Tab-separated table of C-alpha atoms in Angstrom:
chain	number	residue	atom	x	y	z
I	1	UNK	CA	0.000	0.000	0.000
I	2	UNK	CA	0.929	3.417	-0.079
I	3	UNK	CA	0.442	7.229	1.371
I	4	UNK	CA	-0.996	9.359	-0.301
I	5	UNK	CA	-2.436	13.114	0.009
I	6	UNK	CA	-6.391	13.673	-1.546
I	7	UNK	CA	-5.556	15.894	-4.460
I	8	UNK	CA	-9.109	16.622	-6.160
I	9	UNK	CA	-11.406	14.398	-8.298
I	10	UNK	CA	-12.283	13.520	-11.413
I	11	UNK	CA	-15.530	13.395	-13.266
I	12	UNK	CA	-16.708	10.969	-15.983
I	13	UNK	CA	-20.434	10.745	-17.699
I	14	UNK	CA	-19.576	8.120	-20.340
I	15	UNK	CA	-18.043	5.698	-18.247
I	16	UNK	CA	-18.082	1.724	-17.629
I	17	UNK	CA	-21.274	0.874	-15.943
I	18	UNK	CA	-19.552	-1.172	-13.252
I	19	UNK	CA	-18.446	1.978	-12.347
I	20	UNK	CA	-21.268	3.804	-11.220
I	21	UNK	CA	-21.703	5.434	-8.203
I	22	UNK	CA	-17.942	5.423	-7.079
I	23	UNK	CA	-16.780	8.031	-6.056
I	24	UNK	CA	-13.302	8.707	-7.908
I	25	UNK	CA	-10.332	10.831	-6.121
I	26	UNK	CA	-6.911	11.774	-7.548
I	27	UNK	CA	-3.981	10.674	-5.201
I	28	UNK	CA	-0.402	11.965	-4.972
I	29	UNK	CA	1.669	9.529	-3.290
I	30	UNK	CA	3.197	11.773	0.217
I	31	UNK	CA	6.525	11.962	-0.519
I	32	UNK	CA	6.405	11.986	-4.205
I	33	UNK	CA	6.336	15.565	-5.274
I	34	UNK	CA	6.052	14.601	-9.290
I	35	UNK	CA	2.786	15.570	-10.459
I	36	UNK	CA	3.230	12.570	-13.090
I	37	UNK	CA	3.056	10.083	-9.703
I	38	UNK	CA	-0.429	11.265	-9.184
I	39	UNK	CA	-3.233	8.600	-9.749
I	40	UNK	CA	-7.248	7.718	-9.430
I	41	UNK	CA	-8.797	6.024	-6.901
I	42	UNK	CA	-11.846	4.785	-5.619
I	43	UNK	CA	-12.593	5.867	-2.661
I	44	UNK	CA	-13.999	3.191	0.017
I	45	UNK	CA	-13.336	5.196	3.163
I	46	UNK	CA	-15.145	8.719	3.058
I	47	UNK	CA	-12.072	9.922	2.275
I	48	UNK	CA	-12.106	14.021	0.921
I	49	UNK	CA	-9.486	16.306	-0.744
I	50	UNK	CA	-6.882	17.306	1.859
I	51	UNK	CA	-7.109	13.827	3.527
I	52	UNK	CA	-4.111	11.351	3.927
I	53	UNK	CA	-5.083	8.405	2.741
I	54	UNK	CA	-3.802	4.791	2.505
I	55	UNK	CA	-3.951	3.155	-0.917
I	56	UNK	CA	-4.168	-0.395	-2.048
I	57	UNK	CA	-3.026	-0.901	-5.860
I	58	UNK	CA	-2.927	-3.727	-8.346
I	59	UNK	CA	-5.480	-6.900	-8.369
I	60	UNK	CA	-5.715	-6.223	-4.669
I	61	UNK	CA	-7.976	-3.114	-5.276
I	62	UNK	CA	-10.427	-5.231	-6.480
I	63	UNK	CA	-10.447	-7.642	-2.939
I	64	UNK	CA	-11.405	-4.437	-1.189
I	65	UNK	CA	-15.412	-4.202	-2.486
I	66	UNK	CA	-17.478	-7.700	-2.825
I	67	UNK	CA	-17.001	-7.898	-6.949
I	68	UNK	CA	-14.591	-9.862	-8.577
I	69	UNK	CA	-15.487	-7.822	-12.155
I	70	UNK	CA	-14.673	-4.759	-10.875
I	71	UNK	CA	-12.579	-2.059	-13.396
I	72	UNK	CA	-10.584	-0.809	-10.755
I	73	UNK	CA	-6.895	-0.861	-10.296
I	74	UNK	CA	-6.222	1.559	-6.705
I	75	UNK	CA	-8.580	1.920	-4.130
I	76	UNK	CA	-9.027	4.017	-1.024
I	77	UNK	CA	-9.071	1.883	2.230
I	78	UNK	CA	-8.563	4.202	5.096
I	79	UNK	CA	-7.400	7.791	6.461
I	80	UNK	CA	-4.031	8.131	8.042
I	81	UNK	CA	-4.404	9.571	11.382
I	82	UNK	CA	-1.309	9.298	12.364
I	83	UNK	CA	2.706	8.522	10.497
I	84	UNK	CA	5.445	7.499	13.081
I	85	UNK	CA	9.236	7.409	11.343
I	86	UNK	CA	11.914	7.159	12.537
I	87	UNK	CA	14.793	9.820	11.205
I	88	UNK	CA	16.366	8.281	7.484
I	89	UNK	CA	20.059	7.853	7.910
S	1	UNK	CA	-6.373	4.275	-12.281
S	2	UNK	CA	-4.823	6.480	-14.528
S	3	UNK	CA	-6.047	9.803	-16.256
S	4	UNK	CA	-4.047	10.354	-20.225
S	5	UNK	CA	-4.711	11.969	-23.124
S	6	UNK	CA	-5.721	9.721	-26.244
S	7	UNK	CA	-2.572	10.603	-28.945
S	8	UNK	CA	-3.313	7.754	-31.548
S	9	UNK	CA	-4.032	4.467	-32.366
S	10	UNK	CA	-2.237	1.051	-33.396
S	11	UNK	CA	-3.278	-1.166	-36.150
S	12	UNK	CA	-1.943	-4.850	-36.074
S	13	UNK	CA	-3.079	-7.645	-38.831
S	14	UNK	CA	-1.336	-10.491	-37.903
S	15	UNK	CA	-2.669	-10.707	-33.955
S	16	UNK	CA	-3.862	-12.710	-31.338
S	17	UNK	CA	-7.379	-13.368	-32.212
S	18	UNK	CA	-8.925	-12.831	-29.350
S	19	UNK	CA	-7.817	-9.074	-29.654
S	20	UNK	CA	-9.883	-9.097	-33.179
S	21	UNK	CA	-13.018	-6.230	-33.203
S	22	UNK	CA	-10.790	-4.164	-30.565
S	23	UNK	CA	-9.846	-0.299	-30.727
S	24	UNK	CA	-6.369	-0.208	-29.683
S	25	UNK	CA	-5.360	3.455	-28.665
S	26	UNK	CA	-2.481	5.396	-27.561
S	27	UNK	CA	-2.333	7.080	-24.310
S	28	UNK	CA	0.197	9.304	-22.604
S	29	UNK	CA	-0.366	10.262	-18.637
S	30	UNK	CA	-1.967	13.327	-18.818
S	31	UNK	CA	0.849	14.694	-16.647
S	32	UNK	CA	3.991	12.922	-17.818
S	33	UNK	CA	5.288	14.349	-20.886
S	34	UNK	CA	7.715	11.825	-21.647
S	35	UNK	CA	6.883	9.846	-24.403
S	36	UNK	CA	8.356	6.688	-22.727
S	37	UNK	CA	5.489	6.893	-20.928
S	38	UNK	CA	3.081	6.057	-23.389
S	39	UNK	CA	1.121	2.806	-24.000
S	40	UNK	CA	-1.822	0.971	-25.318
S	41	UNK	CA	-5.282	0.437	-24.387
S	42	UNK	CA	-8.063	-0.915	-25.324
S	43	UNK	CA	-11.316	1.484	-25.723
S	44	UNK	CA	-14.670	0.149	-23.692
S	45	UNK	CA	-15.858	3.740	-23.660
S	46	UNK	CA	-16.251	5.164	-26.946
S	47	UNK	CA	-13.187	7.382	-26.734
S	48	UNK	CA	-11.232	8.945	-29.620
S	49	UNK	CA	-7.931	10.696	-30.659
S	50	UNK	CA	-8.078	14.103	-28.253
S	51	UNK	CA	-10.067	13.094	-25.667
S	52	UNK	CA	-8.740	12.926	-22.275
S	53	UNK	CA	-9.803	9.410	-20.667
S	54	UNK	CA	-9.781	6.956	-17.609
S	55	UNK	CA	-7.466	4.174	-17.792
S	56	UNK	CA	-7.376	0.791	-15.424
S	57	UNK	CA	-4.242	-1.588	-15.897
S	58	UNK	CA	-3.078	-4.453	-14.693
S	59	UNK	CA	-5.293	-7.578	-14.270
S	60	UNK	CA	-8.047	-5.315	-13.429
S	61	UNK	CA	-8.266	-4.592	-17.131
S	62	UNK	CA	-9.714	-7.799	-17.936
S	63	UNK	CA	-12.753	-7.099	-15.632
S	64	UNK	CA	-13.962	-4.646	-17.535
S	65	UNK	CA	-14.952	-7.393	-20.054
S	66	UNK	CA	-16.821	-10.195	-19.839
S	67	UNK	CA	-13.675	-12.616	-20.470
S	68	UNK	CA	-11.295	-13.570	-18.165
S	69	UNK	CA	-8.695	-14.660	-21.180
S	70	UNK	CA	-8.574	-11.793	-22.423
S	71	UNK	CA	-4.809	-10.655	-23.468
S	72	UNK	CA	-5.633	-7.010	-22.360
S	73	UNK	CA	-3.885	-5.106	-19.845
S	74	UNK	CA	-5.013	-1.434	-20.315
S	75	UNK	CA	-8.228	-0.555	-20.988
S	76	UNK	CA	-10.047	2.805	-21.281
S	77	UNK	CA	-13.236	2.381	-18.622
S	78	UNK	CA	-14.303	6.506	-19.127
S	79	UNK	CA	-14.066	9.395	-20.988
S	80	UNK	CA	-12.834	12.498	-18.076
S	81	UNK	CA	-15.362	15.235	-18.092
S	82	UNK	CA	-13.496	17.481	-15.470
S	83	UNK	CA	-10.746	17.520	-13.192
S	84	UNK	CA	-11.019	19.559	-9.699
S	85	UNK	CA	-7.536	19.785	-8.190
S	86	UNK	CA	-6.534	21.690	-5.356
S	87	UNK	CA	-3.398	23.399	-5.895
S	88	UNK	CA	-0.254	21.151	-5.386
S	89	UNK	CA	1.667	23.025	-2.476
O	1	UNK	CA	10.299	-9.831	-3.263
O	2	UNK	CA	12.338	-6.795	-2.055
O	3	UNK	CA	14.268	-6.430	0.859
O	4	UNK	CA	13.481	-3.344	2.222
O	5	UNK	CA	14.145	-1.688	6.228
O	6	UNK	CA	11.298	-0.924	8.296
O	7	UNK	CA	10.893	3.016	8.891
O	8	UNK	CA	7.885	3.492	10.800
O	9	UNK	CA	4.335	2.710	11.598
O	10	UNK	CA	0.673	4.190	9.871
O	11	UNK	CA	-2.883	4.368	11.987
O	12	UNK	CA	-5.689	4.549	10.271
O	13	UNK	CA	-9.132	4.643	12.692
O	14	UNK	CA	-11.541	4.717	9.895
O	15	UNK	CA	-10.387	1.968	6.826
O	16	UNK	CA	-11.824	-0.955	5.641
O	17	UNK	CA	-12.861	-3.660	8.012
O	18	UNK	CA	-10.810	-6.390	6.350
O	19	UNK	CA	-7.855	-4.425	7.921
O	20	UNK	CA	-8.842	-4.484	11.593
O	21	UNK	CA	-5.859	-5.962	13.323
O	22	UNK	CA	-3.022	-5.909	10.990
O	23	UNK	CA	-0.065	-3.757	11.784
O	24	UNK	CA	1.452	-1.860	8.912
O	25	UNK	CA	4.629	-0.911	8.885
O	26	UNK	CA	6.377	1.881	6.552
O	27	UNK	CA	9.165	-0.355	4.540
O	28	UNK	CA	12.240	1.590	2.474
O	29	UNK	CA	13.846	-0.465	-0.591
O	30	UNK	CA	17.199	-1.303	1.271
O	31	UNK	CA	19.591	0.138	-1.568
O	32	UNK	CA	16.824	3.211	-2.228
O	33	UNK	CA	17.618	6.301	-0.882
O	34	UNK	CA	14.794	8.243	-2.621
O	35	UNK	CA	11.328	8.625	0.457
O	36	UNK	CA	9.605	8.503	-2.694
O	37	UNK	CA	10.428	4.962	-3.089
O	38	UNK	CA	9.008	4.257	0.579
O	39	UNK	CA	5.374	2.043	0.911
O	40	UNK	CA	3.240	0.352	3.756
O	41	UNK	CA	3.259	-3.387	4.008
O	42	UNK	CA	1.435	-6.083	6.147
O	43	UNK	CA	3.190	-7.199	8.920
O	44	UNK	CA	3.354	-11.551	9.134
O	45	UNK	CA	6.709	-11.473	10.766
O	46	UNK	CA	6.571	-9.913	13.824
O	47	UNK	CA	9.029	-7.299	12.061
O	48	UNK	CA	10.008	-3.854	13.775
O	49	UNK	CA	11.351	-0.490	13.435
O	50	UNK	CA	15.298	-0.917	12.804
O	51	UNK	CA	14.252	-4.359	11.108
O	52	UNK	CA	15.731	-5.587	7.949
O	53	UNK	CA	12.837	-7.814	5.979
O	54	UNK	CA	11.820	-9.503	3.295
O	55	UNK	CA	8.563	-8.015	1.201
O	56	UNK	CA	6.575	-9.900	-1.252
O	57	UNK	CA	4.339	-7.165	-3.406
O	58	UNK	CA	1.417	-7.143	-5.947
O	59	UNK	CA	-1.442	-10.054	-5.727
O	60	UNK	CA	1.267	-12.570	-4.246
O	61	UNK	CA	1.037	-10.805	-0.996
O	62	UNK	CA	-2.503	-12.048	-0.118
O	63	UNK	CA	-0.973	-15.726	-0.820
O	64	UNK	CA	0.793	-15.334	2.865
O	65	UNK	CA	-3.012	-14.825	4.199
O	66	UNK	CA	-5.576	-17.564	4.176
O	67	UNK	CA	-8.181	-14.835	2.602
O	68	UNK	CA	-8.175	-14.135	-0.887
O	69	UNK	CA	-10.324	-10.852	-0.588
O	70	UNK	CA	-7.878	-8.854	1.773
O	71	UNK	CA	-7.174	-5.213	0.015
O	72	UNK	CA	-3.220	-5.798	1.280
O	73	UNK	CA	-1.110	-5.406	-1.838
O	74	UNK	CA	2.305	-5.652	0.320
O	75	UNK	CA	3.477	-8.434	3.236
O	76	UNK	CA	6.305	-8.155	4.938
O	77	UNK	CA	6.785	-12.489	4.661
O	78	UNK	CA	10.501	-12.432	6.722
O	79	UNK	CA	12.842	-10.783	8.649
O	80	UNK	CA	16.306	-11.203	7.157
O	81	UNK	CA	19.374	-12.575	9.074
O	82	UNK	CA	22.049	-11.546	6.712
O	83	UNK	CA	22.679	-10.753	2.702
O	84	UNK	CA	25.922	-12.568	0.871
O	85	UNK	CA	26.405	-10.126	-1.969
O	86	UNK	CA	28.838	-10.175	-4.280
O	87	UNK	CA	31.157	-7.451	-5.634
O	88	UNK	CA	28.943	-5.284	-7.783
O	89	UNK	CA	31.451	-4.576	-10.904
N	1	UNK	CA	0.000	-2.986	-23.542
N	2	UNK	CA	3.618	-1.593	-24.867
N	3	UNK	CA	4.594	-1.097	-28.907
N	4	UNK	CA	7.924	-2.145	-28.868
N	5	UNK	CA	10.638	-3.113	-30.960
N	6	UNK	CA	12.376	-7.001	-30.775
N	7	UNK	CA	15.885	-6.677	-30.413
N	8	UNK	CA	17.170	-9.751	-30.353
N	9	UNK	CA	16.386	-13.046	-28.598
N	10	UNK	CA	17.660	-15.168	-25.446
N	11	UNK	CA	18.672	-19.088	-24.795
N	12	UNK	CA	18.267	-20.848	-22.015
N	13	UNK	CA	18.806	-24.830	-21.219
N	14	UNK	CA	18.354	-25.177	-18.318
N	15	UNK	CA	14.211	-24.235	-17.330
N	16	UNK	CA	11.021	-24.618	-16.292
N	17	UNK	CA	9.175	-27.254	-18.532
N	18	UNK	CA	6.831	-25.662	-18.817
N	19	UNK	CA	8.627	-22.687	-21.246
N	20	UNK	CA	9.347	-25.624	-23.843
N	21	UNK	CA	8.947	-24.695	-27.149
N	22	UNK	CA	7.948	-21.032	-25.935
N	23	UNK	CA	10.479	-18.662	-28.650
N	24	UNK	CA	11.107	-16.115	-25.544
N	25	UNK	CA	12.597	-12.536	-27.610
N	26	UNK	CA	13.954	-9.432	-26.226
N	27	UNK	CA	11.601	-6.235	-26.650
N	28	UNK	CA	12.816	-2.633	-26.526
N	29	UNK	CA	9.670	-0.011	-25.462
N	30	UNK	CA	9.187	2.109	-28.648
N	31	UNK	CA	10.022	5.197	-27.278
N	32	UNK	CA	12.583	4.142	-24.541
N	33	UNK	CA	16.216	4.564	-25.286
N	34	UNK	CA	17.658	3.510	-22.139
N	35	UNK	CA	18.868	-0.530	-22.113
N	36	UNK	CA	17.291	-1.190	-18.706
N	37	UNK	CA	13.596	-1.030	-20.114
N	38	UNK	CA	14.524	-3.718	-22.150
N	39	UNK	CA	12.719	-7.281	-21.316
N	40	UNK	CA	11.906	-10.803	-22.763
N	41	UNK	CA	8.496	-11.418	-24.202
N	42	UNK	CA	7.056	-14.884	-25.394
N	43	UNK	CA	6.444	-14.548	-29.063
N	44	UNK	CA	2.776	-15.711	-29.694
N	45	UNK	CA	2.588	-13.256	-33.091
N	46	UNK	CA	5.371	-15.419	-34.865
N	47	UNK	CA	7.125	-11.958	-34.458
N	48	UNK	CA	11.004	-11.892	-35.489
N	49	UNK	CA	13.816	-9.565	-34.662
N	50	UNK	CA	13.502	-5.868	-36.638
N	51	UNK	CA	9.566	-6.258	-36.237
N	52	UNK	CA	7.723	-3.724	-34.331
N	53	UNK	CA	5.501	-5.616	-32.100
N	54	UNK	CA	2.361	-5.181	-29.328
N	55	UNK	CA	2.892	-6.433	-25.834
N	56	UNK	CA	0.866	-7.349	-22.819
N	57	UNK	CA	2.298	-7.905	-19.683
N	58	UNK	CA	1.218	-8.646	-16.477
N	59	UNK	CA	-1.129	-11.654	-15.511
N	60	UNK	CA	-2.828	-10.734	-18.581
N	61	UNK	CA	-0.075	-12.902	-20.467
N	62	UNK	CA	-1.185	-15.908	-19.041
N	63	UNK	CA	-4.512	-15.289	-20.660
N	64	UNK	CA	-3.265	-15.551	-24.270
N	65	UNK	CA	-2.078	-19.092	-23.838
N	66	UNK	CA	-4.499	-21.394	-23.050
N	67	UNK	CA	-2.993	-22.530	-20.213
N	68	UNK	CA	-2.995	-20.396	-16.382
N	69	UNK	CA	-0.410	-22.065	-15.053
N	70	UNK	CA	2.390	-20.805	-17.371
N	71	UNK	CA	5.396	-18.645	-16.036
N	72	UNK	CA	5.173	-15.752	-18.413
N	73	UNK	CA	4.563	-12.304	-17.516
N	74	UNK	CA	5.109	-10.904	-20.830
N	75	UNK	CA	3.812	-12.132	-24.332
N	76	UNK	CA	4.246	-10.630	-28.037
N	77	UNK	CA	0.571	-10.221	-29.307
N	78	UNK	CA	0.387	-8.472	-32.475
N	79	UNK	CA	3.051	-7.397	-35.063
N	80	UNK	CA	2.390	-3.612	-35.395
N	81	UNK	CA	1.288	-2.728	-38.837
N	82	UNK	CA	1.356	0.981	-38.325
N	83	UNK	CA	1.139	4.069	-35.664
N	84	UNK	CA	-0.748	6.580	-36.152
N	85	UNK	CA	-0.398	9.831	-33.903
N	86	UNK	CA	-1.186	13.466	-33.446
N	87	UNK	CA	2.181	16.070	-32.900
N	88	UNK	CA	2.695	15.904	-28.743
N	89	UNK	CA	2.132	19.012	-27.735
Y	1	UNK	CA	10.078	-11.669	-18.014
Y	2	UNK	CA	13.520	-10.273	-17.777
Y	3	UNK	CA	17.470	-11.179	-17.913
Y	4	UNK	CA	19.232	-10.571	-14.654
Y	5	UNK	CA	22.678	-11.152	-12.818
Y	6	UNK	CA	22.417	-13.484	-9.718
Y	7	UNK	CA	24.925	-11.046	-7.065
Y	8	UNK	CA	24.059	-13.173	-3.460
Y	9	UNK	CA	21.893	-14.581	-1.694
Y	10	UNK	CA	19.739	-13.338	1.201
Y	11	UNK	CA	18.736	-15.215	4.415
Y	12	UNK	CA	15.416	-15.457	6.814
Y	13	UNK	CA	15.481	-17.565	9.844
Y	14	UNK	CA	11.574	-15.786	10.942
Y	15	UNK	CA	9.907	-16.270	7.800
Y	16	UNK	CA	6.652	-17.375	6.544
Y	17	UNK	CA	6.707	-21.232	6.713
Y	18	UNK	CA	5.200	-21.137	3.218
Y	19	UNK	CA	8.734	-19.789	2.188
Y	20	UNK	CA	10.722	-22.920	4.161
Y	21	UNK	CA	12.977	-24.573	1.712
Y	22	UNK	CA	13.017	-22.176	-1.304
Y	23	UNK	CA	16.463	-20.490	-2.003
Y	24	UNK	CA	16.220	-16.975	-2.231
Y	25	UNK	CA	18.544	-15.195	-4.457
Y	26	UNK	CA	19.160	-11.474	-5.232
Y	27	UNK	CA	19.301	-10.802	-8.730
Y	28	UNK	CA	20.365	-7.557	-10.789
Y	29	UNK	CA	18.847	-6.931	-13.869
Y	30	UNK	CA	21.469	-7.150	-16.494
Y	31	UNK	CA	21.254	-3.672	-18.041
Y	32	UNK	CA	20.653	-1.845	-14.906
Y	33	UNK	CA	23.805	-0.988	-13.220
Y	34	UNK	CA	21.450	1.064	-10.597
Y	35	UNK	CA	21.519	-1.334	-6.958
Y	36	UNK	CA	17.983	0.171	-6.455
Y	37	UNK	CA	16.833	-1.911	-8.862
Y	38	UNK	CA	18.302	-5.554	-7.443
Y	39	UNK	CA	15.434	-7.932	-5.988
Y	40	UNK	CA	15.123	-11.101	-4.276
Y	41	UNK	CA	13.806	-14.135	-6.365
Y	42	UNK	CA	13.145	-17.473	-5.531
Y	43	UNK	CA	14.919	-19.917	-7.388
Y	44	UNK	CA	13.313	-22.898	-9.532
Y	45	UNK	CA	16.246	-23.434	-11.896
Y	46	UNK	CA	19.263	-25.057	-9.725
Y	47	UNK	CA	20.832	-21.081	-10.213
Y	48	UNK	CA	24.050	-19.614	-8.306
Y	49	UNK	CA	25.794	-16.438	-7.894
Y	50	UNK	CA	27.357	-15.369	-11.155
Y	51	UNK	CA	24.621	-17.256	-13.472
Y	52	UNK	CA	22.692	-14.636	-15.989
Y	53	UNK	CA	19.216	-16.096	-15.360
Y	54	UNK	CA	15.834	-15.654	-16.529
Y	55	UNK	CA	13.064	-14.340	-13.938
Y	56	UNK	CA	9.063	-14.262	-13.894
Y	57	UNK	CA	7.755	-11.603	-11.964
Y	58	UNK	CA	4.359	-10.549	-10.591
Y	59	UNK	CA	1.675	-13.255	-10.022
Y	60	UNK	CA	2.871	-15.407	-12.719
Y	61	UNK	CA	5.664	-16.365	-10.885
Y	62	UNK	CA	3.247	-18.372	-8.520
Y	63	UNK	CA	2.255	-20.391	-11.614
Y	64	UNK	CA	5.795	-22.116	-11.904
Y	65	UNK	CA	5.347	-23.576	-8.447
Y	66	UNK	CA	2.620	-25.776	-8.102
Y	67	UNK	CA	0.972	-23.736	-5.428
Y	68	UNK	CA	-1.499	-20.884	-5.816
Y	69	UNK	CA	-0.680	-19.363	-2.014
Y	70	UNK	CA	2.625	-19.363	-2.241
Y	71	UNK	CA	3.689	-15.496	-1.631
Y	72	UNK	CA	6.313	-15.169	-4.033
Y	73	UNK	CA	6.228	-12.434	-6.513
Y	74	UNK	CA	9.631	-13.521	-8.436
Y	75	UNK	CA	10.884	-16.421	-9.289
Y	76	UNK	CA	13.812	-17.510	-11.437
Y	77	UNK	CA	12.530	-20.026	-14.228
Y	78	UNK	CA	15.774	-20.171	-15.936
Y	79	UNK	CA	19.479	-20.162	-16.260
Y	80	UNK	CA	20.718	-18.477	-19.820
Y	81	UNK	CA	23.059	-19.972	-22.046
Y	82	UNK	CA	23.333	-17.090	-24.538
Y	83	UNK	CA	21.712	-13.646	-25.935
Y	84	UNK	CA	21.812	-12.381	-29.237
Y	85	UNK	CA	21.083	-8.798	-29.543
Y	86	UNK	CA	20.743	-6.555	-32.819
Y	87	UNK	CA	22.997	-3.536	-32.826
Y	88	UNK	CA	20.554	-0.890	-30.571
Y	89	UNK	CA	20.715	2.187	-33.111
């Protein structure tokens, strides 16, 4: 999984079917200031713009709602409250 | 999921035939401008050279079809309306 | 797999059921420097901050759980005990 | 999936069984310069080095074989017939 | 799949017991002289340090092992003899 800071969302009329009613966020991974690492999500936590969020990508999105036939590569699937590091040597 | 701009498409003859009846398009991440970042998808949504569109990779791809065998890893599930970002600090 | 040292700890309250009780650790490719590179794993080792492990990532991580429909896309599957590397010429 | 170009093609004795009679060639992304994107595709096109080829990778190899328990995570396709694209802006 | 170096070896005492008796090597890919981009692969060809081997990555690398929970996510399927490679203009 990953971090990730609530950038906006994005909006889609003509879309999949499967994919209605998802609500669809864009992602920029915390410590990743390239706006080329930013990415979609669904969002499966409440999450909002200006929440930290943790991320689940790959086939492993899918595992997170109750459909196999899903379309969806990342998903939302909680908001950080809290990030304990230790200082990088 | 990915947001990128539709720059093309890709004709191939001599294919896999389960790829027959398929738009293959070209998409570049609408905020990477290298052109090593490019790749193919496959269009489930209609979309067309200029439009700005939402991609799923990975084994995910395949859900958006009804076949499970299919050799597809991109596919374009949406075509973007709007994009709401917050400004990147 | 990657072997990667363990930086840290993430709390999410509100996230998806299927997480309740897992501990997730913040993991840092061992011979990455970049934070960019860093990610949040599944603990199965009884790993810790200052650890050294071993991370298996992508749909192979929910193999080390008996439950194909966790959203964990990253398992931290070892801790290691030492690395025999050759010279890199 | 990736256009690429086949560069050349690799031997190997000693493997899994289960590769036998697989022609495995080395691909080159299209518009990647750099050696290190380079990586070995199982040729299911009857593609040959010079062609320009389409790739899927992922899982989503498996799917063009008939068979789901073959170790291939990246398979040749299509032989590109031709590109069409708009100027990148 | 891709060609790699094998540079060492990496060992886990407190490991997942799915792991127990699977050598785990560290491999380089062979046109990447970054460290960053070494990873740990388990080994299904009878490969040492100093072979140039052949590795399946991602979930297909469960599908040379005869076990669908195994949480590997690389796995070396085989040793390679020799490479032939086009001049890269």
């Amino acid at each position: 999984m990953i971090i990730g800071d609530v950038m906006g969302s994005v909006w889609a009329t003509r879309k999949d079917e499967k994919l209605n009613g998802l609500k669809l966020l864009i992602v920029k991974p915390i410590y990743n200031d390239d706006l080329a690492s930013t990415f979609v999500a669904a969002d499966l936590a409440g999450a909002g713009v200006g929440d930290t969020v943790l991320v689940t990508r790959g086939s492993s999105a899918r595992s997170a709602f109750g459909k196999e036939r899903l379309p969806i590569d990342s998903v939302i699937v909680g908001v950080v409250d809290s990030i304990d590091m230790i200082q990088n040597e």
